[in-house]
Tab-separated table of C-alpha atoms in Angstrom:
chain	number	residue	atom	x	y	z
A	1	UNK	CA	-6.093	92.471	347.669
A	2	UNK	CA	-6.605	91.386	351.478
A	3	UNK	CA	-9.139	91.284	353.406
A	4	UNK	CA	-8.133	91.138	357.294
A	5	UNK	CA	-10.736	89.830	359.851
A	6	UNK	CA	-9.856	89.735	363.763
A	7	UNK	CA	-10.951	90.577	366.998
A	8	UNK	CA	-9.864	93.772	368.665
A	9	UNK	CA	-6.056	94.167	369.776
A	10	UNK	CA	-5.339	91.210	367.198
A	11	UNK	CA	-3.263	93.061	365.431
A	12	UNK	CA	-5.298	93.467	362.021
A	13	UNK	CA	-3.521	97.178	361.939
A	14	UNK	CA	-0.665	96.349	362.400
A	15	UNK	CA	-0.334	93.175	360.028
A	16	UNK	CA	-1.522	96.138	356.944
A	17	UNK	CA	1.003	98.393	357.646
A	18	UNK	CA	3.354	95.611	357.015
A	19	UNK	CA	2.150	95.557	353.153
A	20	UNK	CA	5.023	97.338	351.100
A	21	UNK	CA	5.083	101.143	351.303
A	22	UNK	CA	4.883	104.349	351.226
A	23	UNK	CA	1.163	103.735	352.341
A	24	UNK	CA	-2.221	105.330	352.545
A	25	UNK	CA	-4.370	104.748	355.666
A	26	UNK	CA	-8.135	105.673	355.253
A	27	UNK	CA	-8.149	105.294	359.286
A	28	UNK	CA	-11.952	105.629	360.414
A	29	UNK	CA	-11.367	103.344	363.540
A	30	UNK	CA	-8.870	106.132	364.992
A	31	UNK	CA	-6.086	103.752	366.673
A	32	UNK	CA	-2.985	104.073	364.568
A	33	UNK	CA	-1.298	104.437	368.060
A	34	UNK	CA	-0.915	100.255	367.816
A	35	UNK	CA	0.884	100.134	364.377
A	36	UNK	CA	2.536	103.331	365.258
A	37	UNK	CA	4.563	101.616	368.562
A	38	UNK	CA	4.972	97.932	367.037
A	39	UNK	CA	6.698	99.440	364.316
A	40	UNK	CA	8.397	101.744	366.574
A	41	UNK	CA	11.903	100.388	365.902
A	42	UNK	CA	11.594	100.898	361.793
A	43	UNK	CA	11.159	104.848	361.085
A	44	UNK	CA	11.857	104.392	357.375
A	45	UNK	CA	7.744	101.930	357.345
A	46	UNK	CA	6.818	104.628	359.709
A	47	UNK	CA	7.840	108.036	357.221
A	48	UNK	CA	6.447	105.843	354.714
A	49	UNK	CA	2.915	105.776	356.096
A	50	UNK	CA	0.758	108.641	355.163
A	51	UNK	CA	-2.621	108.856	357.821
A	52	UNK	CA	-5.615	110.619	357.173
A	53	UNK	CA	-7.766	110.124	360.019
A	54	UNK	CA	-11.531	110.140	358.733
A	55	UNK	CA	-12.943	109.218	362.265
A	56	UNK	CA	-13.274	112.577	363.708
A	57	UNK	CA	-15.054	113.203	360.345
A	58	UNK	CA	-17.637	110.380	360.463
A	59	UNK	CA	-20.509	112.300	362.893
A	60	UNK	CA	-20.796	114.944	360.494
A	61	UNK	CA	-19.941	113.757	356.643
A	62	UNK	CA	-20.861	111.335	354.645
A	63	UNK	CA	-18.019	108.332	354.770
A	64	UNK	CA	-18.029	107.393	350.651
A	65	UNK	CA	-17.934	110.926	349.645
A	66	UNK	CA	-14.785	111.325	351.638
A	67	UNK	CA	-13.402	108.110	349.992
A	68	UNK	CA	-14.597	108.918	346.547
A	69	UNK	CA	-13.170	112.556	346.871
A	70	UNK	CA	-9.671	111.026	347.966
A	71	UNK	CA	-9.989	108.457	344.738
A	72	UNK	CA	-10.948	111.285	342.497
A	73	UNK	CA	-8.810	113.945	343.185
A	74	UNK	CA	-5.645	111.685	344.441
A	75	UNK	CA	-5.915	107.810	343.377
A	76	UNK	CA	-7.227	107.927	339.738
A	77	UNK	CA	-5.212	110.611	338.393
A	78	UNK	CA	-2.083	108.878	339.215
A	79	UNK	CA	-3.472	106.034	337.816
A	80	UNK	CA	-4.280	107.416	334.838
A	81	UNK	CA	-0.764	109.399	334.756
A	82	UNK	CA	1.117	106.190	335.820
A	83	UNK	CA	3.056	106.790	338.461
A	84	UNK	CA	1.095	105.999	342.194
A	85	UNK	CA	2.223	107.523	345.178
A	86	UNK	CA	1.693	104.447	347.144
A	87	UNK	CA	1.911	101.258	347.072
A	88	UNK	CA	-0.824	100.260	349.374
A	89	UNK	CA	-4.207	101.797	350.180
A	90	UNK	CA	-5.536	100.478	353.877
A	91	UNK	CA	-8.695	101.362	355.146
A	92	UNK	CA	-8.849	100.328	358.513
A	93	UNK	CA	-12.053	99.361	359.345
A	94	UNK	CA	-14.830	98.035	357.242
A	95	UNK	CA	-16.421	97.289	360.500
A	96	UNK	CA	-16.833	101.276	361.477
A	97	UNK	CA	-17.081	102.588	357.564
A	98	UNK	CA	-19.793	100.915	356.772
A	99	UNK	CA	-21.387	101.685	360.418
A	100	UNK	CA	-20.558	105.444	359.824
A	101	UNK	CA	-22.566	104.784	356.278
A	102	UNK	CA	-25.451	103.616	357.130
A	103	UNK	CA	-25.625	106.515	360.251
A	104	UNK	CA	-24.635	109.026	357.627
A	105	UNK	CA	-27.839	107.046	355.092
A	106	UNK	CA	-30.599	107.102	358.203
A	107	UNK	CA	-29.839	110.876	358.541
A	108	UNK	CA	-30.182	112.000	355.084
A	109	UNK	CA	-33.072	109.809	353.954
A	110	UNK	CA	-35.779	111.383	356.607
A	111	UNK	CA	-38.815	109.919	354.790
A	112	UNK	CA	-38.434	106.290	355.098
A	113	UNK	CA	-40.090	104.205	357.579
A	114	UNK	CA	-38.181	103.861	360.739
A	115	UNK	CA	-39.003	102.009	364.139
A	116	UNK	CA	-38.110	104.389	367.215
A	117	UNK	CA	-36.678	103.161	370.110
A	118	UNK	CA	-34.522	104.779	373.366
A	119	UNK	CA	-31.603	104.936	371.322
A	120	UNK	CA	-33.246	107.053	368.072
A	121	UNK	CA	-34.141	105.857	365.255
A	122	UNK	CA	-33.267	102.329	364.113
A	123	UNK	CA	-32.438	101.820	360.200
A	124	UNK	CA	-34.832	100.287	358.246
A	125	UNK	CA	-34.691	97.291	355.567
A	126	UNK	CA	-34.547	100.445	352.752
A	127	UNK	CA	-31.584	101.806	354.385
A	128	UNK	CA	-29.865	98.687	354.454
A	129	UNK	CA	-30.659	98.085	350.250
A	130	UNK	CA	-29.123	101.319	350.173
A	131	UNK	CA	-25.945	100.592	352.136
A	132	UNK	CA	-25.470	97.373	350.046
A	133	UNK	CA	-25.535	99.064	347.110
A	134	UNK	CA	-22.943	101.211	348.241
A	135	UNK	CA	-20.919	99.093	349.048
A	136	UNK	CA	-20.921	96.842	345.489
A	137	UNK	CA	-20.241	99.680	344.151
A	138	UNK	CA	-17.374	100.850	345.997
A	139	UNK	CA	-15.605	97.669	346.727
A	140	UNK	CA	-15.043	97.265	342.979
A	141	UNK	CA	-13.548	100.367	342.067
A	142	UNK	CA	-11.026	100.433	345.003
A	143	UNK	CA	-10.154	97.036	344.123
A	144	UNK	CA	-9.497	97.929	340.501
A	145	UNK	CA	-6.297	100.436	341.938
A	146	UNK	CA	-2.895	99.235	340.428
A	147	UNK	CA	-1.783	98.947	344.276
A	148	UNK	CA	-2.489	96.481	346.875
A	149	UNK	CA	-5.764	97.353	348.772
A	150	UNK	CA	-5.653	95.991	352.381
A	151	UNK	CA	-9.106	96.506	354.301
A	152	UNK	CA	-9.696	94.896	358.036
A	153	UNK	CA	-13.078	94.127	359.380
A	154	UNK	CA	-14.126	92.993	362.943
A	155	UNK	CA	-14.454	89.546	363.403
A	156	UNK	CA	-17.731	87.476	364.153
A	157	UNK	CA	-17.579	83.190	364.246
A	158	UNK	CA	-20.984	81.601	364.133
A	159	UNK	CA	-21.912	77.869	363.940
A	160	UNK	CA	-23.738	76.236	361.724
A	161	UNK	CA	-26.550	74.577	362.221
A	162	UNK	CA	-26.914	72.200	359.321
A	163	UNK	CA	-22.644	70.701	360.120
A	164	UNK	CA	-21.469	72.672	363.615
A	165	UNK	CA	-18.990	74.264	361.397
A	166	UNK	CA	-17.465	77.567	362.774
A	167	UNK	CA	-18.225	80.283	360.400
A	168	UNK	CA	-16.315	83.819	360.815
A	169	UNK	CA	-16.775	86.638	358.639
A	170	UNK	CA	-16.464	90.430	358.604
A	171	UNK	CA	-18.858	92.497	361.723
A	172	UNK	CA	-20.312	94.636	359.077
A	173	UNK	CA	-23.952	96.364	358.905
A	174	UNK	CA	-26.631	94.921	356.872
A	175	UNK	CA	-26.324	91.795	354.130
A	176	UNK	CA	-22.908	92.811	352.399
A	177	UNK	CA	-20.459	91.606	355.137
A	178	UNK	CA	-21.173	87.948	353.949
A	179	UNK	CA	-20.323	89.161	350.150
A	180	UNK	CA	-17.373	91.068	350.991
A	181	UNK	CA	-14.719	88.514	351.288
A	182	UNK	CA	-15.852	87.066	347.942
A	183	UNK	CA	-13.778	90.428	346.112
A	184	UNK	CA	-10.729	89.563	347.624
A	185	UNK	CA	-7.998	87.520	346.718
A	186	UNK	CA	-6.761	86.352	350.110
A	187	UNK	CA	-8.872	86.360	353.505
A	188	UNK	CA	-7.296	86.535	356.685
A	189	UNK	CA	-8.194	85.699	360.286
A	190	UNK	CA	-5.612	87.794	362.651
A	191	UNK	CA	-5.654	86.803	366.189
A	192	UNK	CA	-3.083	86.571	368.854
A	193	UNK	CA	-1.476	83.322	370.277
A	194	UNK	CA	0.987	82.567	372.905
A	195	UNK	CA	1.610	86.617	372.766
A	196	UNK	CA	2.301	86.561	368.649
A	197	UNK	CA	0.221	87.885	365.833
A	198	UNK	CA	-1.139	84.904	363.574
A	199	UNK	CA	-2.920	85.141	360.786
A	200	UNK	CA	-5.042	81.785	359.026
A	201	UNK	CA	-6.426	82.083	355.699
């Protein structure tokens, strides 16, 4: 179970389709077109790499009702018969799923309190309770998949202000992205040096 933090173009896509396959990509960022050319020279990774692009999907569905349909009809009843498809599950990002959640959480929930501004209405702190509880309860199940589980996040560094440490964690919305690397079992920063992908733990 990985968790895979970076800035855009540092390769986070890329480094999870280099987890075993065949693989599963829950893509909601749309830009497979990276992984797809670095790979470009290995067609047996890239036959082994099934896509389902859930971004054109996000304006108009609600994000963990497509994930919970593909773990109910697909995930769990290999699981439960033994034999998985795949070997690794991606879902690339955590940064745009849980933005396309809480969207998809302001629109169906018209009777809480909202401020308005010029760009619509902005979520409210009962939308983001929601969105966290969402999310604890997703996390867990996909975790709990006999395969690995490889999920990338945009990256944000802050400093602290009690020791001037650098802190970076997962661009998420509301109070979960500081929870979210606690459910995995290795936490990567991805970035880019000297024109090669790097990733810290």
């Amino acid at each position: 179970r990985a968790l895979l933090c970076g800035s855009p173009g540092s390769g986070k896509t890329c480094a999870a389709i280099g987890f075993p396959y065949p693989i599963l990509v829950l893509d909601f960022d749309g830009k497979m077109s990276s992984a797809a050319a670095w790979y470009a020279g290995d067609k047996e990774r890239l036959e082994g790499v099934d896509v389902r692009n859930l971004s054109r999907k996000l304006d108009d569905s609600d994000p963990i009702a497509e994930l919970n349909k593909i773990m109910r009809e697909e995930l769990i009843p290999q699981q439960k018969a033994g034999k998985m498809e795949y070997k690794t599950l991606v879902i690339d990002s955590a940064t745009t799923f849980s933005a396309a959640v809480l969207q998809h959480i302001v629109k169906t929930n018209p009777g809480t309190k909202r401020v308005a501004s010029a760009q619509g209405v902005q979520a409210g702190m009962q939308d983001f309770g929601i969105l966290k509880r969402e999310f604890a309860k997703l996390i867990p199940g996909l975790l709990s998949l006999p395969m690995n589980v490889v999920m990338t996040a945009h990256i944000k560094a802050d400093r602290s202000e009690l020791t001037g440490e650098i802190i970076r964690s997962p661009i998420m919305d509301g109070s979960f992205a500081a929870e979210l690397p606690i459910y995995f079992d290795e936490v990567y920063r991805v970035y880019m040096e000297d024109g090669k992908p790097v990733g810290q733990t």
